[in-house]
Amino acid sequence: MGNNRQLRAAKYGYLILSVLFCALGIVLLVRPIFSVLVLCRIAGVLLVLFGIVKIIGYLSQDLYRLAFQFDLALGLLLIALGAILLFRTEVVAYRICVVMGICVLADSFLKIQTAIDAKIFGIRQWWLILGGAIAAGITGFLLVFRPYESTRAVTTLAGVSLLAVGILNLITICTALYIPRPHSGAKHNP
């Protein structure tokens, strides 16, 4: 696969999966009484797919080296967690919020570093990544410590968290990834 093709595949995979995370978040916000087992299976599939996309992104040669810089390790972690959610659903169903919260926290911390690196690199929209990472990190923290015990409140918080992660990934991929046009001699100004 050519470098630009691999970058485009990773970018569009990120975009599609980020939109799916947003959609699942909205579903949980609109319908907070959602089957935990179904949520685990959907989340498991999305995590495995997103892990694969992250690894493809990491292996690509993006110009800025920002959008995918931590995605090998995070991709492997997401695949492992997704597989656990898929194959041990009943065992982890009651811990789904903690698993989601840890994933969101890890991604948020790494995106804070990406935002700082983007600022140093000269990308003007670095602050969007930082703001999104902080917002997603707060929801991840709340998911881990669950200040609310009601299923409805926790499911709503999971929906907000998925929406925040989806938006954060959309912001990151749209601001920190540059794919040069074929045969383009023009320089890109970040």
mmCIF file of C-alpha atoms in Angstrom:
data_model
loop_
_atom_site.group_PDB
_atom_site.id
_atom_site.type_symbol
_atom_site.label_atom_id
_atom_site.label_comp_id
_atom_site.label_asym_id
_atom_site.label_seq_id
_atom_site.Cartn_x
_atom_site.Cartn_y
_atom_site.Cartn_z
ATOM 1 C CA MET A 1 0.000 0.000 0.000
ATOM 2 C CA GLY A 2 1.461 3.369 -0.969
ATOM 3 C CA ASN A 3 2.238 5.861 1.761
ATOM 4 C CA ASN A 4 -0.540 8.290 0.776
ATOM 5 C CA ARG A 5 -3.020 5.428 0.408
ATOM 6 C CA GLN A 6 -2.116 4.144 3.867
ATOM 7 C CA LEU A 7 -2.456 7.653 5.338
ATOM 8 C CA ARG A 8 -5.823 8.128 3.652
ATOM 9 C CA ALA A 9 -7.013 4.714 4.900
ATOM 10 C CA ALA A 10 -5.991 5.625 8.446
ATOM 11 C CA LYS A 11 -7.541 9.092 8.186
ATOM 12 C CA TYR A 12 -10.867 7.845 6.848
ATOM 13 C CA GLY A 13 -10.884 4.967 9.335
ATOM 14 C CA TYR A 14 -10.360 7.506 12.137
ATOM 15 C CA LEU A 15 -13.102 9.725 10.763
ATOM 16 C CA ILE A 16 -15.624 6.905 10.358
ATOM 17 C CA LEU A 17 -14.927 5.351 13.758
ATOM 18 C CA SER A 18 -14.942 8.751 15.470
ATOM 19 C CA VAL A 19 -18.372 9.420 13.985
ATOM 20 C CA LEU A 20 -19.501 5.973 15.175
ATOM 21 C CA PHE A 21 -18.263 6.774 18.705
ATOM 22 C CA CYS A 22 -20.220 10.049 18.544
ATOM 23 C CA ALA A 23 -23.311 8.202 17.286
ATOM 24 C CA LEU A 24 -23.096 5.596 20.059
ATOM 25 C CA GLY A 25 -22.639 8.414 22.574
ATOM 26 C CA ILE A 26 -25.762 10.135 21.275
ATOM 27 C CA VAL A 27 -27.712 6.853 21.422
ATOM 28 C CA LEU A 28 -26.705 6.446 25.075
ATOM 29 C CA LEU A 29 -27.708 10.054 25.809
ATOM 30 C CA VAL A 30 -31.088 9.681 24.116
ATOM 31 C CA ARG A 31 -31.745 6.166 25.412
ATOM 32 C CA PRO A 32 -29.855 5.749 28.699
ATOM 33 C CA ILE A 33 -31.624 2.489 29.487
ATOM 34 C CA PHE A 34 -29.501 0.410 27.119
ATOM 35 C CA SER A 35 -28.496 -3.234 27.479
ATOM 36 C CA VAL A 36 -25.066 -3.432 29.099
ATOM 37 C CA LEU A 37 -24.284 -6.665 27.242
ATOM 38 C CA VAL A 38 -25.144 -5.079 23.892
ATOM 39 C CA LEU A 39 -23.094 -2.003 24.815
ATOM 40 C CA CYS A 40 -20.120 -4.236 25.695
ATOM 41 C CA ARG A 41 -20.309 -6.041 22.365
ATOM 42 C CA ILE A 42 -20.672 -2.838 20.338
ATOM 43 C CA ALA A 43 -17.846 -1.213 22.293
ATOM 44 C CA GLY A 44 -15.715 -4.349 21.820
ATOM 45 C CA VAL A 45 -16.135 -4.268 18.035
ATOM 46 C CA LEU A 46 -15.461 -0.518 17.892
ATOM 47 C CA LEU A 47 -12.355 -0.861 20.081
ATOM 48 C CA VAL A 48 -10.902 -3.666 17.947
ATOM 49 C CA LEU A 49 -11.571 -1.730 14.729
ATOM 50 C CA PHE A 50 -10.193 1.507 16.172
ATOM 51 C CA GLY A 51 -7.124 -0.338 17.431
ATOM 52 C CA ILE A 52 -6.486 -1.662 13.918
ATOM 53 C CA VAL A 53 -6.929 1.822 12.434
ATOM 54 C CA LYS A 54 -4.557 3.285 15.033
ATOM 55 C CA ILE A 55 -1.885 0.722 14.166
ATOM 56 C CA ILE A 56 -2.307 1.415 10.429
ATOM 57 C CA GLY A 57 -1.964 5.124 11.201
ATOM 58 C CA TYR A 58 1.144 4.564 13.271
ATOM 59 C CA LEU A 59 2.764 2.502 10.519
ATOM 60 C CA SER A 60 2.022 5.190 7.922
ATOM 61 C CA GLN A 61 4.499 7.959 7.342
ATOM 62 C CA ASP A 62 2.466 11.073 8.096
ATOM 63 C CA LEU A 63 4.356 14.301 7.474
ATOM 64 C CA TYR A 64 3.862 15.904 10.899
ATOM 65 C CA ARG A 65 4.205 12.680 12.912
ATOM 66 C CA LEU A 66 1.657 14.025 15.393
ATOM 67 C CA ALA A 67 -1.744 12.454 14.779
ATOM 68 C CA PHE A 68 -0.525 8.871 15.105
ATOM 69 C CA GLN A 69 2.549 9.219 17.317
ATOM 70 C CA PHE A 70 1.223 7.088 20.211
ATOM 71 C CA ASP A 71 -1.057 4.827 18.239
ATOM 72 C CA LEU A 72 0.956 1.602 18.147
ATOM 73 C CA ALA A 73 0.737 1.010 21.904
ATOM 74 C CA LEU A 74 -2.755 2.473 22.203
ATOM 75 C CA GLY A 75 -3.931 0.454 19.193
ATOM 76 C CA LEU A 76 -2.671 -2.774 20.759
ATOM 77 C CA LEU A 77 -4.333 -1.859 24.063
ATOM 78 C CA LEU A 78 -7.646 -1.114 22.337
ATOM 79 C CA ILE A 79 -7.548 -4.420 20.438
ATOM 80 C CA ALA A 80 -6.873 -6.310 23.683
ATOM 81 C CA LEU A 81 -9.642 -4.493 25.560
ATOM 82 C CA GLY A 82 -12.047 -4.937 22.649
ATOM 83 C CA ALA A 83 -11.318 -8.663 22.550
ATOM 84 C CA ILE A 84 -11.904 -8.904 26.292
ATOM 85 C CA LEU A 85 -15.236 -7.094 25.915
ATOM 86 C CA LEU A 86 -16.237 -9.414 23.073
ATOM 87 C CA PHE A 87 -15.138 -12.751 24.514
ATOM 88 C CA ARG A 88 -15.638 -12.171 28.245
ATOM 89 C CA THR A 89 -18.729 -9.975 28.012
ATOM 90 C CA GLU A 90 -20.570 -11.344 31.033
ATOM 91 C CA VAL A 91 -17.501 -11.096 33.261
ATOM 92 C CA VAL A 92 -16.631 -7.484 32.402
ATOM 93 C CA ALA A 93 -20.142 -6.118 31.813
ATOM 94 C CA TYR A 94 -20.384 -4.560 35.254
ATOM 95 C CA ARG A 95 -16.916 -3.015 34.831
ATOM 96 C CA ILE A 96 -17.533 -1.494 31.398
ATOM 97 C CA CYS A 97 -17.476 2.055 32.765
ATOM 98 C CA VAL A 98 -14.096 1.566 34.414
ATOM 99 C CA VAL A 99 -12.650 0.028 31.236
ATOM 100 C CA MET A 100 -14.080 2.858 29.120
ATOM 101 C CA GLY A 101 -12.885 5.463 31.602
ATOM 102 C CA ILE A 102 -9.315 4.136 31.595
ATOM 103 C CA CYS A 103 -9.261 4.097 27.772
ATOM 104 C CA VAL A 104 -10.596 7.652 27.642
ATOM 105 C CA LEU A 105 -8.092 8.835 30.253
ATOM 106 C CA ALA A 106 -5.159 7.218 28.448
ATOM 107 C CA ASP A 107 -6.203 8.687 25.103
ATOM 108 C CA SER A 108 -6.772 12.106 26.683
ATOM 109 C CA PHE A 109 -3.350 12.183 28.330
ATOM 110 C CA LEU A 110 -1.684 11.221 25.063
ATOM 111 C CA LYS A 111 -3.697 13.844 23.168
ATOM 112 C CA ILE A 112 -2.568 16.519 25.665
ATOM 113 C CA GLN A 113 0.994 15.675 24.676
ATOM 114 C CA THR A 114 -0.041 15.750 21.005
ATOM 115 C CA ALA A 115 -1.508 19.242 21.549
ATOM 116 C CA ILE A 116 1.727 20.471 23.129
ATOM 117 C CA ASP A 117 3.763 18.946 20.301
ATOM 118 C CA ALA A 118 1.398 20.522 17.747
ATOM 119 C CA LYS A 119 1.920 23.935 19.355
ATOM 120 C CA ILE A 120 5.691 23.507 19.194
ATOM 121 C CA PHE A 121 5.358 22.372 15.579
ATOM 122 C CA GLY A 122 3.397 25.532 14.761
ATOM 123 C CA ILE A 123 -0.095 24.161 14.176
ATOM 124 C CA ARG A 124 -2.466 27.020 14.946
ATOM 125 C CA GLN A 125 -5.356 24.811 16.104
ATOM 126 C CA TRP A 126 -3.321 23.022 18.808
ATOM 127 C CA TRP A 127 -5.602 24.477 21.465
ATOM 128 C CA LEU A 128 -8.600 22.604 20.010
ATOM 129 C CA ILE A 129 -6.817 19.303 20.649
ATOM 130 C CA LEU A 130 -5.892 20.457 24.166
ATOM 131 C CA GLY A 131 -9.436 21.577 25.007
ATOM 132 C CA GLY A 132 -10.942 18.374 23.621
ATOM 133 C CA ALA A 133 -8.405 16.260 25.524
ATOM 134 C CA ILE A 134 -9.171 18.005 28.804
ATOM 135 C CA ALA A 135 -12.944 17.651 28.304
ATOM 136 C CA ALA A 136 -12.657 13.968 27.354
ATOM 137 C CA GLY A 137 -10.250 13.375 30.258
ATOM 138 C CA ILE A 138 -12.755 14.777 32.738
ATOM 139 C CA THR A 139 -15.459 12.410 31.464
ATOM 140 C CA GLY A 140 -12.997 9.491 31.594
ATOM 141 C CA PHE A 141 -12.090 10.364 35.175
ATOM 142 C CA LEU A 142 -15.771 10.501 36.118
ATOM 143 C CA LEU A 143 -16.411 7.130 34.470
ATOM 144 C CA VAL A 144 -13.671 5.485 36.518
ATOM 145 C CA PHE A 145 -14.810 6.963 39.828
ATOM 146 C CA ARG A 146 -18.548 6.960 39.029
ATOM 147 C CA PRO A 147 -19.879 9.609 41.375
ATOM 148 C CA TYR A 148 -23.386 8.412 40.474
ATOM 149 C CA GLU A 149 -24.663 4.942 41.182
ATOM 150 C CA SER A 150 -27.839 4.949 39.117
ATOM 151 C CA THR A 151 -27.631 3.051 35.855
ATOM 152 C CA ARG A 152 -29.257 5.928 33.995
ATOM 153 C CA ALA A 153 -26.675 8.456 35.228
ATOM 154 C CA VAL A 154 -23.730 6.171 34.489
ATOM 155 C CA THR A 155 -25.045 5.367 31.002
ATOM 156 C CA THR A 156 -25.557 9.068 30.318
ATOM 157 C CA LEU A 157 -22.004 9.760 31.479
ATOM 158 C CA ALA A 158 -20.753 6.959 29.187
ATOM 159 C CA GLY A 159 -22.639 8.611 26.318
ATOM 160 C CA VAL A 160 -21.055 11.986 27.059
ATOM 161 C CA SER A 161 -17.655 10.315 27.263
ATOM 162 C CA LEU A 162 -18.039 8.521 23.916
ATOM 163 C CA LEU A 163 -19.213 11.754 22.318
ATOM 164 C CA ALA A 164 -16.224 13.631 23.771
ATOM 165 C CA VAL A 165 -13.762 10.987 22.548
ATOM 166 C CA GLY A 166 -15.305 10.975 19.091
ATOM 167 C CA ILE A 167 -15.075 14.755 18.856
ATOM 168 C CA LEU A 168 -11.508 14.743 20.229
ATOM 169 C CA ASN A 169 -10.409 12.235 17.596
ATOM 170 C CA LEU A 170 -12.145 14.215 14.843
ATOM 171 C CA ILE A 171 -10.358 17.382 15.965
ATOM 172 C CA THR A 172 -7.002 15.615 16.159
ATOM 173 C CA ILE A 173 -7.205 13.962 12.761
ATOM 174 C CA CYS A 174 -8.455 17.141 11.081
ATOM 175 C CA THR A 175 -5.812 19.423 12.603
ATOM 176 C CA ALA A 176 -2.696 17.293 13.105
ATOM 177 C CA LEU A 177 -2.614 15.200 9.936
ATOM 178 C CA TYR A 178 -1.459 16.487 6.586
ATOM 179 C CA ILE A 179 -1.598 14.296 3.506
ATOM 180 C CA PRO A 180 0.316 15.855 0.623
ATOM 181 C CA ARG A 181 -1.385 15.868 -2.747
ATOM 182 C CA PRO A 182 0.286 13.680 -5.340
ATOM 183 C CA HIS A 183 2.787 15.594 -7.471
ATOM 184 C CA SER A 184 2.188 18.723 -5.447
ATOM 185 C CA GLY A 185 5.190 20.979 -5.300
ATOM 186 C CA ALA A 186 3.415 23.486 -3.088
ATOM 187 C CA LYS A 187 4.474 23.622 0.551
ATOM 188 C CA HIS A 188 1.851 23.234 3.241
ATOM 189 C CA ASN A 189 1.679 25.953 5.842
ATOM 190 C CA PRO A 190 0.529 24.422 9.188
#
